[in-house]
CSV table of C-alpha atoms and ligand atoms in Angstrom, one decimal:
chain,number,residue,atom,x,y,z
A,1,UNK,CA,0.1,-0.2,0.0
A,2,UNK,CA,1.3,3.6,-0.8
A,3,UNK,CA,1.8,5.6,2.3
A,4,UNK,CA,0.8,9.1,2.6
A,5,UNK,CA,1.7,12.3,4.8
A,6,UNK,CA,-0.2,15.6,5.1
A,7,UNK,CA,1.4,18.5,6.7
A,8,UNK,CA,-1.1,21.1,7.2
A,9,UNK,CA,-0.4,25.2,7.4
A,10,UNK,CA,-2.6,27.9,8.4
A,11,UNK,CA,-6.3,28.1,9.4
A,12,UNK,CA,-8.9,26.5,10.3
A,13,UNK,CA,-10.5,25.9,6.4
A,14,UNK,CA,-7.1,24.7,5.9
A,15,UNK,CA,-7.4,22.1,8.7
A,16,UNK,CA,-10.6,21.1,7.2
A,17,UNK,CA,-9.6,20.7,3.5
A,18,UNK,CA,-6.9,18.8,5.0
A,19,UNK,CA,-9.2,16.6,6.4
A,20,UNK,CA,-11.0,16.2,3.5
A,21,UNK,CA,-7.6,15.6,1.5
A,22,UNK,CA,-7.1,12.6,4.0
A,23,UNK,CA,-10.4,11.3,3.4
A,24,UNK,CA,-9.7,11.5,-0.4
A,25,UNK,CA,-6.2,10.0,-0.4
A,26,UNK,CA,-7.5,6.9,2.0
A,27,UNK,CA,-10.6,6.2,-0.7
A,28,UNK,CA,-7.8,5.8,-3.2
A,29,UNK,CA,-6.4,3.1,-1.2
A,30,UNK,CA,-3.3,5.5,0.5
A,31,UNK,CA,-2.9,4.9,4.0
A,32,UNK,CA,-1.6,7.7,6.3
A,33,UNK,CA,1.6,7.5,7.9
A,34,UNK,CA,3.0,9.6,10.9
A,35,UNK,CA,6.1,10.7,9.6
A,36,UNK,CA,7.1,12.8,6.2
A,37,UNK,CA,10.3,10.5,6.0
A,38,UNK,CA,7.8,7.1,6.1
A,39,UNK,CA,5.6,8.6,2.9
A,40,UNK,CA,5.4,7.9,-0.9
A,41,UNK,CA,3.0,10.7,-1.3
A,42,UNK,CA,4.0,14.1,0.2
A,43,UNK,CA,1.4,16.9,0.7
A,44,UNK,CA,1.8,20.1,1.7
A,45,UNK,CA,-1.7,22.4,2.5
A,46,UNK,CA,-0.1,25.7,2.6
A,47,UNK,CA,-0.9,29.0,3.6
A,48,UNK,CA,0.4,32.7,2.4
A,49,UNK,CA,-1.1,35.2,4.8
A,50,UNK,CA,1.9,36.3,6.5
A,51,UNK,CA,5.5,35.9,5.6
A,52,UNK,CA,6.3,33.7,8.1
A,53,UNK,CA,3.8,30.8,6.9
A,54,UNK,CA,5.8,30.9,3.3
A,55,UNK,CA,9.7,30.7,4.9
A,56,UNK,CA,8.3,27.7,7.5
A,57,UNK,CA,7.2,26.0,4.1
A,58,UNK,CA,10.4,26.9,2.3
A,59,UNK,CA,12.2,25.0,4.9
A,60,UNK,CA,9.4,22.0,4.9
A,61,UNK,CA,9.7,22.1,0.9
A,62,UNK,CA,13.6,21.9,1.1
A,63,UNK,CA,13.2,18.5,3.6
A,64,UNK,CA,11.1,17.2,0.9
A,65,UNK,CA,13.4,17.7,-2.0
A,66,UNK,CA,16.2,16.1,0.3
A,67,UNK,CA,13.7,12.8,0.5
A,68,UNK,CA,12.7,12.7,-2.9
A,69,UNK,CA,16.8,13.3,-3.9
A,70,UNK,CA,17.1,9.9,-2.0
A,71,UNK,CA,14.0,8.5,-3.5
A,72,UNK,CA,12.8,9.9,-6.5
A,73,UNK,CA,9.8,7.4,-6.4
A,74,UNK,CA,8.2,9.4,-4.3
A,75,UNK,CA,5.4,12.4,-5.2
A,76,UNK,CA,5.2,15.8,-3.7
A,77,UNK,CA,2.2,17.8,-4.0
A,78,UNK,CA,1.4,21.2,-2.8
A,79,UNK,CA,-1.7,22.5,-2.4
A,80,UNK,CA,-3.5,25.6,-0.7
A,81,UNK,CA,-3.4,29.3,-0.5
A,82,UNK,CA,0.7,29.4,-1.6
A,83,UNK,CA,0.0,27.1,-4.6
A,84,UNK,CA,-3.0,29.3,-5.5
A,85,UNK,CA,-0.4,32.6,-4.9
A,86,UNK,CA,2.3,31.8,-6.4
A,87,UNK,CA,0.7,29.5,-9.1
A,88,UNK,CA,2.9,30.9,-11.9
A,89,UNK,CA,6.4,30.5,-10.2
A,90,UNK,CA,5.8,27.7,-8.0
A,91,UNK,CA,7.9,25.0,-10.4
A,92,UNK,CA,10.6,27.4,-11.2
A,93,UNK,CA,11.1,28.2,-7.1
A,94,UNK,CA,10.6,24.4,-6.2
A,95,UNK,CA,11.2,22.2,-9.3
A,96,UNK,CA,11.2,19.6,-6.9
A,97,UNK,CA,7.0,19.9,-7.0
A,98,UNK,CA,5.3,17.2,-9.4
A,99,UNK,CA,2.1,18.5,-8.6
A,100,UNK,CA,0.0,22.1,-7.5
A,101,UNK,CA,-3.5,23.0,-6.7
A,102,UNK,CA,-5.7,25.2,-5.1
A,103,UNK,CA,-7.8,25.8,-2.1
A,104,UNK,CA,-10.9,25.4,-4.3
A,105,UNK,CA,-9.5,22.1,-6.5
A,106,UNK,CA,-8.7,19.6,-3.9
A,107,UNK,CA,-10.6,17.0,-6.0
A,108,UNK,CA,-7.7,17.5,-8.5
A,109,UNK,CA,-5.4,15.8,-6.4
A,110,UNK,CA,-7.3,12.6,-6.5
A,111,UNK,CA,-7.9,12.4,-9.9
A,112,UNK,CA,-4.0,13.8,-10.8
A,113,UNK,CA,-2.7,10.6,-8.3
A,114,UNK,CA,-5.1,7.9,-10.4
A,115,UNK,CA,-3.9,9.5,-13.4
A,116,UNK,CA,-0.6,9.3,-12.4
A,117,UNK,CA,-0.3,5.5,-11.6
A,118,UNK,CA,-1.5,4.8,-14.8
A,119,UNK,CA,1.9,7.1,-16.1
A,120,UNK,CA,0.1,10.4,-16.0
A,121,UNK,CA,2.1,13.4,-16.2
A,122,UNK,CA,4.1,15.6,-13.7
A,123,UNK,CA,4.8,19.4,-13.2
A,124,UNK,CA,1.0,19.8,-13.6
A,125,UNK,CA,-1.1,22.8,-11.9
A,126,UNK,CA,-4.6,21.3,-11.1
A,127,UNK,CA,-7.6,24.0,-11.2
A,128,UNK,CA,-10.2,21.5,-11.6
A,129,UNK,CA,-12.1,23.9,-13.4
A,130,UNK,CA,-14.7,25.9,-11.3
A,131,UNK,CA,-14.0,25.8,-7.4
A,132,UNK,CA,-16.2,23.6,-5.7
A,133,UNK,CA,-17.3,22.9,-2.0
A,134,UNK,CA,-15.6,19.8,-0.4
A,135,UNK,CA,-18.4,18.0,0.7
A,136,UNK,CA,-18.2,15.7,-1.8
A,137,UNK,CA,-15.2,14.2,-0.8
A,138,UNK,CA,-15.1,11.7,2.4
A,139,UNK,CA,-13.5,13.5,5.6
A,140,UNK,CA,-10.8,11.7,7.9
A,141,UNK,CA,-11.7,13.6,11.3
A,142,UNK,CA,-9.2,13.4,13.9
A,143,UNK,CA,-12.2,13.2,16.8
A,144,UNK,CA,-15.1,11.1,15.9
A,145,UNK,CA,-17.3,14.1,18.1
A,146,UNK,CA,-16.2,17.1,16.9
A,147,UNK,CA,-16.9,18.3,12.9
A,148,UNK,CA,-16.2,21.4,10.8
A,149,UNK,CA,-18.8,22.6,8.5
A,150,UNK,CA,-18.0,24.6,5.7
A,151,UNK,CA,-21.0,27.2,4.9
A,152,UNK,CA,-19.5,29.2,2.5
A,153,UNK,CA,-16.0,29.9,0.8
A,154,UNK,CA,-13.8,33.1,-0.9
A,155,UNK,CA,-14.4,36.6,0.7
A,156,UNK,CA,-15.9,40.1,-0.6
A,157,UNK,CA,-14.3,42.5,2.0
A,158,UNK,CA,-11.7,44.5,0.8
A,159,UNK,CA,-9.2,44.8,4.0
A,160,UNK,CA,-6.6,46.5,2.5
A,161,UNK,CA,-3.6,44.1,4.1
A,162,UNK,CA,-5.1,40.5,3.4
A,163,UNK,CA,-4.6,38.3,0.9
A,164,UNK,CA,-7.0,35.9,0.9
A,165,UNK,CA,-9.6,37.6,-1.1
A,166,UNK,CA,-7.2,37.2,-3.9
A,167,UNK,CA,-6.9,33.6,-3.2
A,168,UNK,CA,-10.0,32.7,-2.2
A,169,UNK,CA,-11.8,34.4,-4.4
A,170,UNK,CA,-15.5,36.2,-4.3
A,171,UNK,CA,-17.7,34.7,-1.5
A,172,UNK,CA,-20.0,31.8,-2.2
A,173,UNK,CA,-22.4,30.5,0.3
A,174,UNK,CA,-23.0,26.5,0.1
A,175,UNK,CA,-27.1,25.9,-0.1
A,176,UNK,CA,-28.9,25.7,3.3
A,177,UNK,CA,-30.0,22.0,2.2
A,178,UNK,CA,-26.6,20.8,1.8
A,179,UNK,CA,-25.3,22.3,4.7
A,180,UNK,CA,-28.3,20.8,7.1
A,181,UNK,CA,-27.6,17.5,5.4
A,182,UNK,CA,-24.1,17.2,6.1
A,183,UNK,CA,-24.8,18.0,9.8
A,184,UNK,CA,-27.3,15.4,10.2
A,185,UNK,CA,-25.3,12.9,8.9
A,186,UNK,CA,-22.6,14.0,11.1
A,187,UNK,CA,-25.2,13.9,14.0
A,188,UNK,CA,-25.9,10.3,13.2
A,189,UNK,CA,-22.5,9.4,12.9
A,190,UNK,CA,-21.8,10.7,17.1
A,191,UNK,CA,-20.8,13.8,16.1
A,192,UNK,CA,-21.6,16.5,19.1
A,193,UNK,CA,-19.7,19.7,18.3
A,194,UNK,CA,-19.7,21.0,15.0
A,195,UNK,CA,-18.2,24.3,13.9
A,196,UNK,CA,-19.3,26.4,11.2
A,197,UNK,CA,-16.7,27.5,8.9
A,198,UNK,CA,-16.6,30.7,6.4
A,199,UNK,CA,-14.0,33.6,6.0
A,200,UNK,CA,-17.0,36.0,7.0
A,201,UNK,CA,-20.2,34.0,8.2
A,202,UNK,CA,-21.8,36.7,9.1
A,203,UNK,CA,-22.4,37.6,5.4
A,204,UNK,CA,-23.5,33.9,4.8
A,205,UNK,CA,-26.4,33.4,2.6
A,206,UNK,CA,-26.4,36.7,0.3
A,207,UNK,CA,-25.3,35.3,-2.5
A,208,UNK,CA,-27.9,32.9,-2.6
A,209,UNK,CA,-31.4,32.9,-4.5
A,210,UNK,CA,-34.0,34.4,-2.9
A,211,UNK,CA,-36.3,31.5,-2.5
A,212,UNK,CA,-33.3,29.3,-1.3
A,213,UNK,CA,-31.7,31.4,1.3
A,214,UNK,CA,-30.9,31.9,4.6
A,215,UNK,CA,-28.7,34.3,6.3
A,216,UNK,CA,-26.9,33.2,9.1
A,217,UNK,CA,-29.3,33.8,12.0
A,218,UNK,CA,-31.4,31.8,10.6
A,219,UNK,CA,-28.5,29.2,9.5
A,220,UNK,CA,-27.9,29.1,13.4
A,221,UNK,CA,-31.2,28.3,14.1
A,222,UNK,CA,-31.6,25.4,12.1
A,223,UNK,CA,-28.5,24.3,12.8
A,224,UNK,CA,-29.7,24.2,16.7
A,225,UNK,CA,-32.8,22.0,15.5
A,226,UNK,CA,-30.8,19.3,14.5
A,227,UNK,CA,-30.9,16.3,17.1
A,228,UNK,CA,-27.7,15.2,18.7
A,229,UNK,CA,-25.6,17.9,17.7
A,230,UNK,CA,-24.7,19.7,21.1
A,231,UNK,CA,-22.6,22.6,20.5
A,232,UNK,CA,-22.1,24.9,17.7
A,233,UNK,CA,-19.4,27.1,17.1
A,234,UNK,CA,-18.5,29.0,14.2
A,235,UNK,CA,-15.5,31.2,12.7
A,236,UNK,CA,-14.8,34.3,11.9
A,237,UNK,CA,-17.1,36.8,12.1
A,238,UNK,CA,-16.3,40.2,11.0
A,239,UNK,CA,-17.8,42.6,13.1
A,240,UNK,CA,-19.4,44.9,10.3
A,241,UNK,CA,-21.9,42.3,9.7
A,242,UNK,CA,-22.5,41.3,13.2
A,243,UNK,CA,-25.8,42.2,13.5
A,244,UNK,CA,-28.7,42.0,16.2
A,245,UNK,CA,-30.4,39.0,14.7
A,246,UNK,CA,-27.5,37.1,14.9
A,247,UNK,CA,-27.1,37.9,18.5
A,248,UNK,CA,-30.5,36.9,19.4
A,249,UNK,CA,-30.1,33.4,17.4
A,250,UNK,CA,-27.4,33.1,19.8
A,251,UNK,CA,-29.4,33.5,22.9
A,252,UNK,CA,-32.3,31.5,21.9
A,253,UNK,CA,-30.6,28.6,20.4
A,254,UNK,CA,-29.3,26.2,23.4
A,255,UNK,CA,-26.7,24.3,21.4
A,256,UNK,CA,-24.8,27.8,20.3
A,257,UNK,CA,-21.6,28.1,22.6
A,258,UNK,CA,-21.1,31.3,24.7
A,259,UNK,CA,-18.0,32.5,23.0
A,260,UNK,CA,-17.6,34.7,19.7
A,261,UNK,CA,-14.1,35.2,18.0
A,262,UNK,CA,-14.6,38.6,16.7
A,263,UNK,CA,-11.5,39.8,15.3
A,264,UNK,CA,-10.8,43.5,16.3
A,265,UNK,CA,-7.3,43.6,13.8
A,266,UNK,CA,-6.8,47.6,15.8
A,267,UNK,CA,-8.1,49.5,18.6
A,268,UNK,CA,-7.2,52.9,16.7
A,269,UNK,CA,-10.0,54.2,14.4
A,270,UNK,CA,-7.5,55.6,12.3
A,271,UNK,CA,-6.2,52.6,11.4
A,272,UNK,CA,-9.2,50.8,11.1
A,273,UNK,CA,-9.9,53.0,8.2
A,274,UNK,CA,-6.2,52.9,6.6
A,275,UNK,CA,-7.2,48.9,6.8
A,276,UNK,CA,-10.9,49.2,5.5
A,277,UNK,CA,-12.4,47.2,8.0
A,278,UNK,CA,-15.5,49.7,7.8
A,279,UNK,CA,-16.1,49.9,11.5
A,280,UNK,CA,-14.4,52.4,13.9
A,281,UNK,CA,-13.4,51.9,17.4
A,282,UNK,CA,-16.6,52.8,19.3
A,283,UNK,CA,-18.9,50.5,17.0
A,284,UNK,CA,-16.6,47.6,17.4
A,285,UNK,CA,-16.9,48.6,21.4
A,286,UNK,CA,-20.8,49.1,21.4
A,287,UNK,CA,-21.3,45.6,19.4
A,288,UNK,CA,-19.0,43.7,22.3
A,289,UNK,CA,-20.8,45.7,24.8
A,290,UNK,CA,-24.1,44.4,23.1
A,291,UNK,CA,-23.3,40.8,22.9
A,292,UNK,CA,-22.1,40.7,26.6
A,293,UNK,CA,-25.5,42.2,27.8
A,294,UNK,CA,-27.5,39.9,25.9
A,295,UNK,CA,-25.5,36.8,26.4
A,296,UNK,CA,-24.2,36.1,30.2
A,297,UNK,CA,-20.9,34.9,30.4
A,298,UNK,CA,-19.9,35.6,26.4
A,299,UNK,CA,-16.3,35.0,25.8
A,300,UNK,CA,-14.7,37.0,23.3
A,301,UNK,CA,-11.6,36.6,21.4
A,302,UNK,CA,-10.0,38.8,18.9
A,303,UNK,CA,-7.2,38.5,16.1
A,304,UNK,CA,-5.0,42.0,16.2
A,305,UNK,CA,-2.6,43.5,14.0
A,306,UNK,CA,0.5,45.2,15.0
A,307,UNK,CA,2.5,47.6,12.8
A,308,UNK,CA,0.2,48.4,10.4
A,309,UNK,CA,1.8,51.0,7.7
A,310,UNK,CA,1.3,54.7,9.5
A,311,UNK,CA,0.6,53.5,13.0
A,312,UNK,CA,2.0,55.5,15.4
A,313,UNK,CA,2.6,55.3,19.2
A,314,UNK,CA,-0.3,56.7,20.0
A,315,UNK,CA,-2.4,54.2,17.7
A,316,UNK,CA,-0.7,51.6,18.9
A,317,UNK,CA,-2.0,52.6,22.8
A,318,UNK,CA,-5.2,52.6,21.4
A,319,UNK,CA,-4.8,48.8,20.8
A,320,UNK,CA,-3.9,48.3,24.4
A,321,UNK,CA,-6.6,50.0,25.6
A,322,UNK,CA,-9.0,48.4,23.0
A,323,UNK,CA,-8.3,45.2,24.9
A,324,UNK,CA,-8.8,46.5,28.4
A,325,UNK,CA,-11.5,47.7,27.6
A,326,UNK,CA,-12.9,44.9,25.6
A,327,UNK,CA,-11.7,42.5,28.1
A,328,UNK,CA,-10.6,40.0,25.5
A,329,UNK,CA,-10.7,36.1,26.7
A,330,UNK,CA,-8.2,35.7,24.4
A,331,UNK,CA,-6.3,37.1,21.3
A,332,UNK,CA,-3.9,36.0,18.6
A,333,UNK,CA,-1.6,38.7,17.7
A,334,UNK,CA,0.3,39.3,14.8
A,335,UNK,CA,2.9,41.6,13.3
A,336,UNK,CA,2.1,43.2,9.8
A,337,UNK,CA,3.5,41.8,7.2
A,338,UNK,CA,3.2,42.9,3.6
A,339,UNK,CA,1.2,40.7,1.0
A,340,UNK,CA,1.7,40.5,-2.8
A,341,UNK,CA,-0.5,43.1,-4.4
A,342,UNK,CA,-2.6,44.2,-1.7
A,343,UNK,CA,-3.3,47.7,-0.9
A,344,UNK,CA,-1.2,48.5,2.1
A,345,UNK,CA,1.7,46.6,1.0
A,346,UNK,CA,2.4,50.1,-0.9
A,347,UNK,CA,1.3,52.7,1.7
A,348,UNK,CA,3.7,54.9,2.8
A,349,UNK,CA,5.0,54.6,6.7
A,350,UNK,CA,5.9,50.6,6.7
A,351,UNK,CA,7.3,50.3,10.5
A,352,UNK,CA,10.3,49.3,11.5
A,353,UNK,CA,10.8,45.9,12.4
A,354,UNK,CA,12.2,46.6,15.8
A,355,UNK,CA,9.2,48.9,16.7
A,356,UNK,CA,6.9,45.8,15.5
A,357,UNK,CA,8.8,43.6,17.9
A,358,UNK,CA,8.6,45.6,20.9
A,359,UNK,CA,4.6,46.7,20.5
A,360,UNK,CA,3.9,42.8,20.2
A,361,UNK,CA,5.8,42.1,22.7
A,362,UNK,CA,3.6,44.4,25.2
A,363,UNK,CA,0.9,43.1,23.5
A,364,UNK,CA,1.2,39.8,24.2
A,365,UNK,CA,1.4,40.7,27.9
A,366,UNK,CA,-1.2,42.4,28.2
A,367,UNK,CA,-3.3,39.8,26.4
A,368,UNK,CA,-2.0,37.6,28.6
A,369,UNK,CA,-3.0,39.5,31.7
A,370,UNK,CA,-6.4,40.4,30.6
A,371,UNK,CA,-7.0,36.4,29.4
A,372,UNK,CA,-6.0,35.7,33.1
A,373,UNK,CA,-8.5,38.5,35.0
A,374,UNK,CA,-11.0,36.7,32.6
A,375,UNK,CA,-10.1,33.1,33.8
A,376,UNK,CA,-9.7,34.0,37.3
A,377,UNK,CA,-13.5,34.8,37.6
A,378,UNK,CA,-14.6,31.3,36.7
A,379,UNK,CA,-12.8,29.7,39.3
A,380,UNK,CA,-15.7,28.5,41.9
A,381,UNK,CA,-18.0,28.1,38.9
A,382,UNK,CA,-18.9,25.1,37.2
A,383,UNK,CA,-18.6,24.8,33.3
A,384,UNK,CA,-19.8,22.3,31.0
A,385,UNK,CA,-16.7,20.0,29.6
A,386,UNK,CA,-16.4,18.7,26.4
A,387,UNK,CA,-13.9,15.8,27.2
A,388,UNK,CA,-11.1,15.3,24.3
A,389,UNK,CA,-8.7,13.3,26.1
A,390,UNK,CA,-5.9,13.3,28.4
A,391,UNK,CA,-4.1,15.9,29.6
A,392,UNK,CA,-1.4,17.3,28.1
A,393,UNK,CA,1.0,18.0,30.3
A,394,UNK,CA,-0.5,15.4,33.2
A,395,UNK,CA,-1.5,11.8,32.0
A,396,UNK,CA,-3.5,11.4,35.8
A,397,UNK,CA,-5.6,14.4,34.2
A,398,UNK,CA,-8.2,14.7,31.7
A,399,UNK,CA,-8.8,17.7,28.9
A,400,UNK,CA,-11.5,19.3,27.7
A,401,UNK,CA,-13.0,22.6,26.8
A,402,UNK,CA,-15.8,24.7,28.0
A,403,UNK,CA,-18.5,26.1,26.2
A,404,UNK,CA,-16.5,29.6,26.2
A,405,UNK,CA,-13.8,27.8,24.4
A,406,UNK,CA,-11.5,27.7,27.2
A,407,UNK,CA,-9.1,24.3,28.0
A,408,UNK,CA,-9.6,23.1,31.2
A,409,UNK,CA,-7.3,20.1,32.8
A,410,UNK,CA,-9.5,17.9,35.5
A,411,UNK,CA,-9.9,14.8,37.4
A,412,UNK,CA,-12.5,12.4,37.3
A,413,UNK,CA,-13.1,9.8,35.1
A,414,UNK,CA,-14.8,9.9,31.7
A,415,UNK,CA,-14.6,9.2,27.7
A,416,UNK,CA,-13.5,11.3,24.9
A,417,UNK,CA,-17.0,12.9,23.5
A,418,UNK,CA,-18.4,13.0,26.9
A,419,UNK,CA,-19.9,15.9,28.5
A,420,UNK,CA,-19.4,16.5,32.4
A,421,UNK,CA,-19.7,19.3,34.6
A,422,UNK,CA,-16.5,20.7,36.3
A,423,UNK,CA,-15.8,22.6,39.1
A,424,UNK,CA,-13.2,25.1,38.2
A,425,UNK,CA,-10.5,25.3,41.0
A,426,UNK,CA,-7.5,27.0,39.6
A,427,UNK,CA,-6.5,29.1,36.4
A,428,UNK,CA,-3.4,29.8,34.6
A,429,UNK,CA,-3.5,32.5,31.7
A,430,UNK,CA,-4.5,30.2,29.3
A,431,UNK,CA,-6.4,27.1,30.8
A,432,UNK,CA,-8.5,26.1,33.7
A,433,UNK,CA,-8.3,23.4,36.5
A,434,UNK,CA,-10.6,21.6,38.1
A,435,UNK,CA,-12.8,18.5,39.3
A,436,UNK,CA,-15.5,16.9,37.6
A,437,UNK,CA,-18.7,17.1,39.6
A,438,UNK,CA,-20.9,14.9,37.6
A,439,UNK,CA,-21.1,12.1,35.1
B,1,5AD,N1,-0.2,40.8,7.9
B,1,5AD,C1,-0.6,40.2,9.4
B,1,5AD,N2,-1.1,39.5,10.1
B,1,5AD,C2,-2.4,39.1,9.0
B,1,5AD,N3,-3.7,38.4,9.4
B,1,5AD,C3,-4.6,39.1,7.7
B,1,5AD,N4,-3.4,39.6,6.8
B,1,5AD,C4,-2.4,39.6,7.4
B,1,5AD,C5,-1.4,40.5,7.2
B,1,5AD,N5,-0.7,41.3,6.0
B,1,5AD,C6,-3.8,38.4,10.3
B,1,5AD,C7,-5.6,39.2,11.0
B,1,5AD,C8,-6.6,38.0,10.4
B,1,5AD,C9,-5.6,36.7,10.8
B,1,5AD,C10,-6.3,35.9,10.0
B,1,5AD,O1,-4.2,37.0,10.3
B,1,5AD,O2,-5.5,39.4,12.1
B,1,5AD,O3,-7.8,38.3,11.5
B,2,SF4,FE1,-6.2,30.2,6.1
B,2,SF4,FE2,-5.9,32.6,4.8
B,2,SF4,FE3,-3.5,30.7,5.1
B,2,SF4,FE4,-5.2,30.9,3.4
B,2,SF4,S1,-3.8,32.1,3.8
B,2,SF4,S2,-5.1,29.1,4.7
B,2,SF4,S3,-7.4,31.4,4.2
B,2,SF4,S4,-5.2,32.0,7.1
C-alpha cells in the first residue's frame, strides 16, 4: 500500500481541507503515516497569510526535496493558498514539486494521483475547473465527536492588508439544504460539536437565490434544531456584519456556544479606516458591549495586528486600551506582514521591524494579563466540558473545553466525547484546572 503524509499550515479552513485530502487519499487506497520520512506521497497544504508561513514552508519543501533526491519514486504535491498565489512561479521556485492545486480544487489531487498511476504527467497545476466545495469528498476527522462544516468559501471584504480575497476568490455560500444534510449525517455518526466555517460567516447567504436563502441567524437556528448536536461554534465573523439578529439567535439557540471570535485588528479608528474594516473603535466596543449584555458569560476572543503602515505610538496605545476595555478572553496577535498585491503593501509609513517587535511583546503581555483576569472569574464556578482526551501535561488528568472555548484540565472519569460538569478550582493564563462533579 502506498503511504501518504499531509502537513498543514494556516487556518481552520485549511485544517478542514486537509481532512478532506486525507479522506480522499484513503479512498484511493493510500494509508496515512505519522512521519513525512515514511511517505510515498507527501502533501503540503499551505498558507500565505503572512510571510512567516512562507518561510516555514520553504524549509519544509527543502526537506521534501532531500527525501525525493534519495528516493525519486516519492511524489510531492503542494496545495492551498501559497500554491494558488504562486501558481505562475511555483515550479520554477520549487522544481521538486510534482503537482500543485489551489484551495478550490482539492479533488484535482485525487484525479492527478489516479492518472499518475497510469503514467500521468507531472509538473502540472490542478485547477479542477470551477471552485468546488469539498463536501462531496470523504473526510478523515481527527475526533469522532467534533467536526468542521464549511458554509461558504471566499471573501468579499477588501481589508487592505489581506491576501485572502485574492486567493480564495469571491464569497460563495453553500446551499442551506446541503449544509443541514451534512450536519444531520454528522450527528448520526456521533458528532456532538460542530464549527461552522467561512471567511466571513455573518455575510453567509447573501449570494444565494431568494427562494433558497437563509441568512446566518436563520442558519444558526436551523442547525440548532438538529438532534444530537450539543454545541455549535462558528468562525470567523466580521464585526461589520454582526447584527442584532445573530446575537438574538445566539441567545435563543441552546446549542450555540457562549463564545465569539471577533477580529478587531486594531483599536485605533484611524488605522481601522486605513485597513478598510468599515467599523471604528466605538462601533466595535458597542458591539462587544451589546453582545455581553445579551449573552451572559460570553467569551470574546479576537485577532490583532501591530505595525500596520502608519501606525504611531498613539495608535498602538489605542490597541492596548481596546484590549483592556473589551476584556478579551484571548487574542491572536500578529506582526503586520506586507503581502503581494495588497493595498497596504504599497502604503508609505511601513513600521520598522524593531518597533513591531517591541509592540507585539507589549501587546502579548497585556493580552495574557487580560485573559488571566477573565479566567480568574471562572474559579469556583461549574462549567460544562466536552472531554477531548488526556491532559497534555499530566497523564492523571483529563482535558476538554468549556462552552466558552477555554481548555480545562481536570480530575475525573469520563471518555472522550462525553459532556461533564467540572468545578473550576484554579487557572493559568490560558487554561483552567478543575474536578468533575457530574458524569
Ligand atoms: N499581516 C499580519 N496579519 C495578518 N492577518 C491577515 N493578513 C495579515 C497580514 N498581512 C491576520 C488578521 C486575520 C488573521 C487570520 O490574520 O488578524 O484576522
Ligand atoms: Fe487560511 Fe488565509 Fe492561510 Fe489561506 S491564507 S490558509 S485562508 S489563513
